[in-house]
Amino acid sequence: MTMIVKTVVELCGIRISEEWLYLFGYAVNTFVIILIAGIYSRYKETFFNLKFASFLRKSMIPLLFFLAFEILCLIVSINVLIEKYSDLRYRVVGKGLSFMAMISIGIFVVMILYVKKSNETMEQMLVMEKQMQEFQKKYYEVLLEKEAETKKYRHDLNGHLVCLNGLVSDNDLEGVKEYIKEMNTYLGKIKSLSYHTGIEIFDILLNHYAVRLPQDTEVKIKCEDYCQIDVSDMEQCMIFSNIIKNAVEAVRGVETPPYYLEINIIKGGKYVQISIVNPMNEEKLCLNKAGKLQTSKEDKANHGMGLQNVEKAVERNNGRIHYDIKEKEFCCEVILPICNEN
């Protein structure tokens, strides 16, 4: 600001001493700072709205690079000025300042990379949190619907028993069989409204993606009691959403029946084993020599990233993941730590 004031004064041809020039520049600086502070305190709610916050996140990295460039320019200026002094003391001080500025650039670059990584992680967390909120809302709506249908069935149960008793009295065994068959069909519909495994995040995601399965898909679930996994909700979402989504897409991609999805959950003392078995087209997936899953699609750079993220998340949480491909059948087995019940 002082440089701008000095340039304006010189262009206007005003003669003023250096002391008054700098004093005037500092006064303008103070006025501008007070003005900015006043505007911020008055419009800070509007200033940091969602759109502007998004703009700041996107422009933060270029701004940091610009500041690093400014520091580099400062170093060049210091070295140029050093050459004009013959006094050794000034040259030593100048070299010292230049060296410190170079160190600050290195620190600045590290900060830029850290901020960039933090922003990417935060954005992923926000997206996943929003998705989880939507999944939870749909899941609880399905649970409420199932509860309402169950209450309705219980309310009508006495009427069903009366009808069955009448058919038995008439010795109409075929009618009894047909009536029980209809009741079982209705019970199956109620049961298929939601699936329960005892792992909350897994249940939410399973019920979200299961609606995409073909209508005659058989979902088999073998599980034990409630299980609390010692993994953050965000990473559970990353792991389970990918493997469930891939399994559902594989079932949808199978051209001929049978359509099925088998989920087996075995709880141990410290770990839980979750395996998902589904049919698949034989040519879609294969294992490399290291036992890693790879896609047979031509665009390999943009496919298979989901399972790579799953593998990294499982490894970060001291778990294991294993794939098994048999004839037209794929199995994904994940082992994760569980919380200490004590």
mmCIF file of C-alpha atoms in Angstrom, residues 37-190:
data_model
loop_
_atom_site.group_PDB
_atom_site.id
_atom_site.type_symbol
_atom_site.label_atom_id
_atom_site.label_comp_id
_atom_site.label_asym_id
_atom_site.label_seq_id
_atom_site.Cartn_x
_atom_site.Cartn_y
_atom_site.Cartn_z
ATOM 1 C CA ALA A 37 -12.407 -5.419 9.287
ATOM 2 C CA GLY A 38 -15.656 -3.435 9.247
ATOM 3 C CA ILE A 39 -16.852 -5.016 6.004
ATOM 4 C CA TYR A 40 -15.977 -8.497 7.300
ATOM 5 C CA SER A 41 -17.802 -8.025 10.623
ATOM 6 C CA ARG A 42 -20.861 -6.713 8.768
ATOM 7 C CA TYR A 43 -21.046 -9.305 5.984
ATOM 8 C CA LYS A 44 -19.156 -12.303 7.394
ATOM 9 C CA GLU A 45 -22.264 -14.557 7.248
ATOM 10 C CA THR A 46 -22.693 -13.834 3.547
ATOM 11 C CA PHE A 47 -18.950 -13.744 2.932
ATOM 12 C CA PHE A 48 -18.423 -17.363 3.978
ATOM 13 C CA ASN A 49 -21.463 -18.938 2.383
ATOM 14 C CA LEU A 50 -21.251 -22.415 0.874
ATOM 15 C CA LYS A 51 -20.374 -21.246 -2.638
ATOM 16 C CA PHE A 52 -17.599 -18.942 -1.455
ATOM 17 C CA ALA A 53 -16.243 -21.584 0.918
ATOM 18 C CA SER A 54 -16.075 -24.001 -2.017
ATOM 19 C CA PHE A 55 -14.290 -21.332 -4.070
ATOM 20 C CA LEU A 56 -11.761 -20.795 -1.263
ATOM 21 C CA ARG A 57 -11.030 -24.531 -1.058
ATOM 22 C CA LYS A 58 -10.442 -24.735 -4.798
ATOM 23 C CA SER A 59 -8.310 -21.575 -4.960
ATOM 24 C CA MET A 60 -6.277 -22.225 -1.807
ATOM 25 C CA ILE A 61 -3.588 -24.336 -3.509
ATOM 26 C CA PRO A 62 -2.941 -21.803 -6.340
ATOM 27 C CA LEU A 63 -2.763 -19.016 -3.751
ATOM 28 C CA LEU A 64 -0.218 -20.941 -1.684
ATOM 29 C CA PHE A 65 1.869 -21.569 -4.788
ATOM 30 C CA PHE A 66 1.682 -17.841 -5.550
ATOM 31 C CA LEU A 67 2.945 -17.042 -2.057
ATOM 32 C CA ALA A 68 5.793 -19.526 -2.504
ATOM 33 C CA PHE A 69 6.670 -17.787 -5.767
ATOM 34 C CA GLU A 70 6.668 -14.438 -3.965
ATOM 35 C CA ILE A 71 9.126 -15.787 -1.402
ATOM 36 C CA LEU A 72 11.320 -17.033 -4.237
ATOM 37 C CA CYS A 73 11.258 -13.539 -5.779
ATOM 38 C CA LEU A 74 12.245 -12.143 -2.398
ATOM 39 C CA ILE A 75 15.255 -14.461 -2.310
ATOM 40 C CA VAL A 76 16.306 -13.298 -5.789
ATOM 41 C CA SER A 77 15.957 -9.662 -4.693
ATOM 42 C CA ILE A 78 18.061 -10.256 -1.584
ATOM 43 C CA ASN A 79 20.818 -11.911 -3.629
ATOM 44 C CA VAL A 80 20.797 -9.046 -6.139
ATOM 45 C CA LEU A 81 21.113 -6.503 -3.321
ATOM 46 C CA ILE A 82 23.910 -8.507 -1.701
ATOM 47 C CA GLU A 83 26.066 -8.105 -4.798
ATOM 48 C CA LYS A 84 25.947 -4.316 -4.399
ATOM 49 C CA TYR A 85 27.545 -4.390 -0.936
ATOM 50 C CA SER A 86 31.245 -4.932 -0.438
ATOM 51 C CA ASP A 87 30.943 -5.105 3.327
ATOM 52 C CA LEU A 88 31.346 -8.725 4.418
ATOM 53 C CA ARG A 89 28.892 -8.331 7.303
ATOM 54 C CA TYR A 90 26.063 -7.296 5.000
ATOM 55 C CA ARG A 91 26.860 -10.118 2.622
ATOM 56 C CA VAL A 92 26.812 -12.696 5.450
ATOM 57 C CA VAL A 93 23.490 -11.341 6.735
ATOM 58 C CA GLY A 94 22.060 -11.373 3.217
ATOM 59 C CA LYS A 95 23.189 -14.951 2.599
ATOM 60 C CA GLY A 96 21.700 -15.976 5.946
ATOM 61 C CA LEU A 97 18.346 -14.397 5.094
ATOM 62 C CA SER A 98 18.434 -16.047 1.678
ATOM 63 C CA PHE A 99 19.138 -19.449 3.246
ATOM 64 C CA MET A 100 16.291 -19.024 5.766
ATOM 65 C CA ALA A 101 13.945 -18.018 2.954
ATOM 66 C CA MET A 102 14.870 -21.151 1.006
ATOM 67 C CA ILE A 103 14.075 -23.276 4.070
ATOM 68 C CA SER A 104 10.739 -21.480 4.412
ATOM 69 C CA ILE A 105 9.930 -22.345 0.785
ATOM 70 C CA GLY A 106 10.549 -26.033 1.551
ATOM 71 C CA ILE A 107 8.284 -25.825 4.599
ATOM 72 C CA PHE A 108 5.714 -24.006 2.503
ATOM 73 C CA VAL A 109 5.705 -26.732 -0.144
ATOM 74 C CA VAL A 110 5.156 -29.368 2.562
ATOM 75 C CA MET A 111 2.270 -27.282 3.928
ATOM 76 C CA ILE A 112 0.781 -27.006 0.447
ATOM 77 C CA LEU A 113 0.861 -30.783 -0.020
ATOM 78 C CA TYR A 114 -0.586 -31.311 3.466
ATOM 79 C CA VAL A 115 -3.398 -28.818 2.905
ATOM 80 C CA LYS A 116 -4.158 -30.370 -0.479
ATOM 81 C CA LYS A 117 -4.345 -33.862 1.017
ATOM 82 C CA SER A 118 -6.439 -32.622 3.949
ATOM 83 C CA ASN A 119 -8.888 -30.895 1.604
ATOM 84 C CA GLU A 120 -9.271 -34.032 -0.504
ATOM 85 C CA THR A 121 -9.818 -36.177 2.597
ATOM 86 C CA MET A 122 -12.310 -33.696 4.035
ATOM 87 C CA GLU A 123 -14.278 -33.555 0.797
ATOM 88 C CA GLN A 124 -14.407 -37.367 0.675
ATOM 89 C CA MET A 125 -15.596 -37.458 4.275
ATOM 90 C CA LEU A 126 -18.302 -34.874 3.597
ATOM 91 C CA VAL A 127 -19.539 -36.768 0.530
ATOM 92 C CA MET A 128 -19.565 -40.093 2.383
ATOM 93 C CA GLU A 129 -21.262 -38.538 5.414
ATOM 94 C CA LYS A 130 -23.993 -37.120 3.185
ATOM 95 C CA GLN A 131 -24.434 -40.500 1.493
ATOM 96 C CA MET A 132 -24.596 -42.269 4.860
ATOM 97 C CA GLN A 133 -27.284 -39.876 6.061
ATOM 98 C CA GLU A 134 -29.360 -40.631 2.966
ATOM 99 C CA PHE A 135 -28.775 -44.387 3.353
ATOM 100 C CA GLN A 136 -29.749 -44.272 7.040
ATOM 101 C CA LYS A 137 -32.923 -42.351 6.273
ATOM 102 C CA LYS A 138 -34.003 -44.900 3.646
ATOM 103 C CA TYR A 139 -33.028 -47.792 5.900
ATOM 104 C CA TYR A 140 -35.145 -46.565 8.819
ATOM 105 C CA GLU A 141 -38.054 -45.885 6.465
ATOM 106 C CA VAL A 142 -37.831 -49.517 5.325
ATOM 107 C CA LEU A 143 -37.704 -50.700 8.949
ATOM 108 C CA LEU A 144 -40.814 -48.677 9.766
ATOM 109 C CA GLU A 145 -42.586 -50.129 6.740
ATOM 110 C CA LYS A 146 -41.624 -53.663 7.810
ATOM 111 C CA GLU A 147 -42.842 -52.981 11.350
ATOM 112 C CA ALA A 148 -46.176 -51.694 10.026
ATOM 113 C CA GLU A 149 -46.634 -54.770 7.793
ATOM 114 C CA THR A 150 -45.742 -57.076 10.693
ATOM 115 C CA LYS A 151 -48.313 -55.411 12.958
ATOM 116 C CA LYS A 152 -50.895 -55.711 10.204
ATOM 117 C CA TYR A 153 -50.121 -59.421 9.784
ATOM 118 C CA ARG A 154 -50.366 -60.023 13.546
ATOM 119 C CA HIS A 155 -53.693 -58.195 13.614
ATOM 120 C CA ASP A 156 -55.083 -60.462 10.875
ATOM 121 C CA LEU A 157 -53.591 -63.643 12.314
ATOM 122 C CA ASN A 158 -56.723 -64.597 14.288
ATOM 123 C CA GLY A 159 -58.782 -64.287 11.116
ATOM 124 C CA HIS A 160 -56.326 -66.540 9.274
ATOM 125 C CA LEU A 161 -56.559 -69.146 12.041
ATOM 126 C CA VAL A 162 -60.359 -69.079 11.870
ATOM 127 C CA CYS A 163 -60.219 -69.612 8.105
ATOM 128 C CA LEU A 164 -57.756 -72.484 8.477
ATOM 129 C CA ASN A 165 -59.925 -74.056 11.188
ATOM 130 C CA GLY A 166 -62.920 -73.882 8.853
ATOM 131 C CA LEU A 167 -60.994 -75.554 6.024
ATOM 132 C CA VAL A 168 -59.824 -78.305 8.389
ATOM 133 C CA SER A 169 -63.410 -78.865 9.575
ATOM 134 C CA ASP A 170 -64.462 -79.299 5.932
ATOM 135 C CA ASN A 171 -61.528 -81.715 5.369
ATOM 136 C CA ASP A 172 -60.324 -79.438 2.582
ATOM 137 C CA LEU A 173 -56.615 -80.281 2.786
ATOM 138 C CA GLU A 174 -55.850 -78.765 -0.593
ATOM 139 C CA GLY A 175 -57.425 -75.534 0.540
ATOM 140 C CA VAL A 176 -55.330 -75.610 3.737
ATOM 141 C CA LYS A 177 -52.141 -76.148 1.734
ATOM 142 C CA GLU A 178 -52.993 -73.307 -0.651
ATOM 143 C CA TYR A 179 -53.904 -70.985 2.222
ATOM 144 C CA ILE A 180 -50.640 -71.734 4.095
ATOM 145 C CA LYS A 181 -48.711 -71.225 0.855
ATOM 146 C CA GLU A 182 -50.252 -67.749 0.455
ATOM 147 C CA MET A 183 -49.437 -66.926 4.084
ATOM 148 C CA ASN A 184 -45.803 -67.994 3.576
ATOM 149 C CA THR A 185 -45.592 -65.895 0.421
ATOM 150 C CA TYR A 186 -46.839 -62.864 2.346
ATOM 151 C CA LEU A 187 -44.384 -63.564 5.179
ATOM 152 C CA GLY A 188 -41.587 -63.790 2.618
ATOM 153 C CA LYS A 189 -42.525 -60.390 1.260
ATOM 154 C CA ILE A 190 -42.415 -58.892 4.755
#
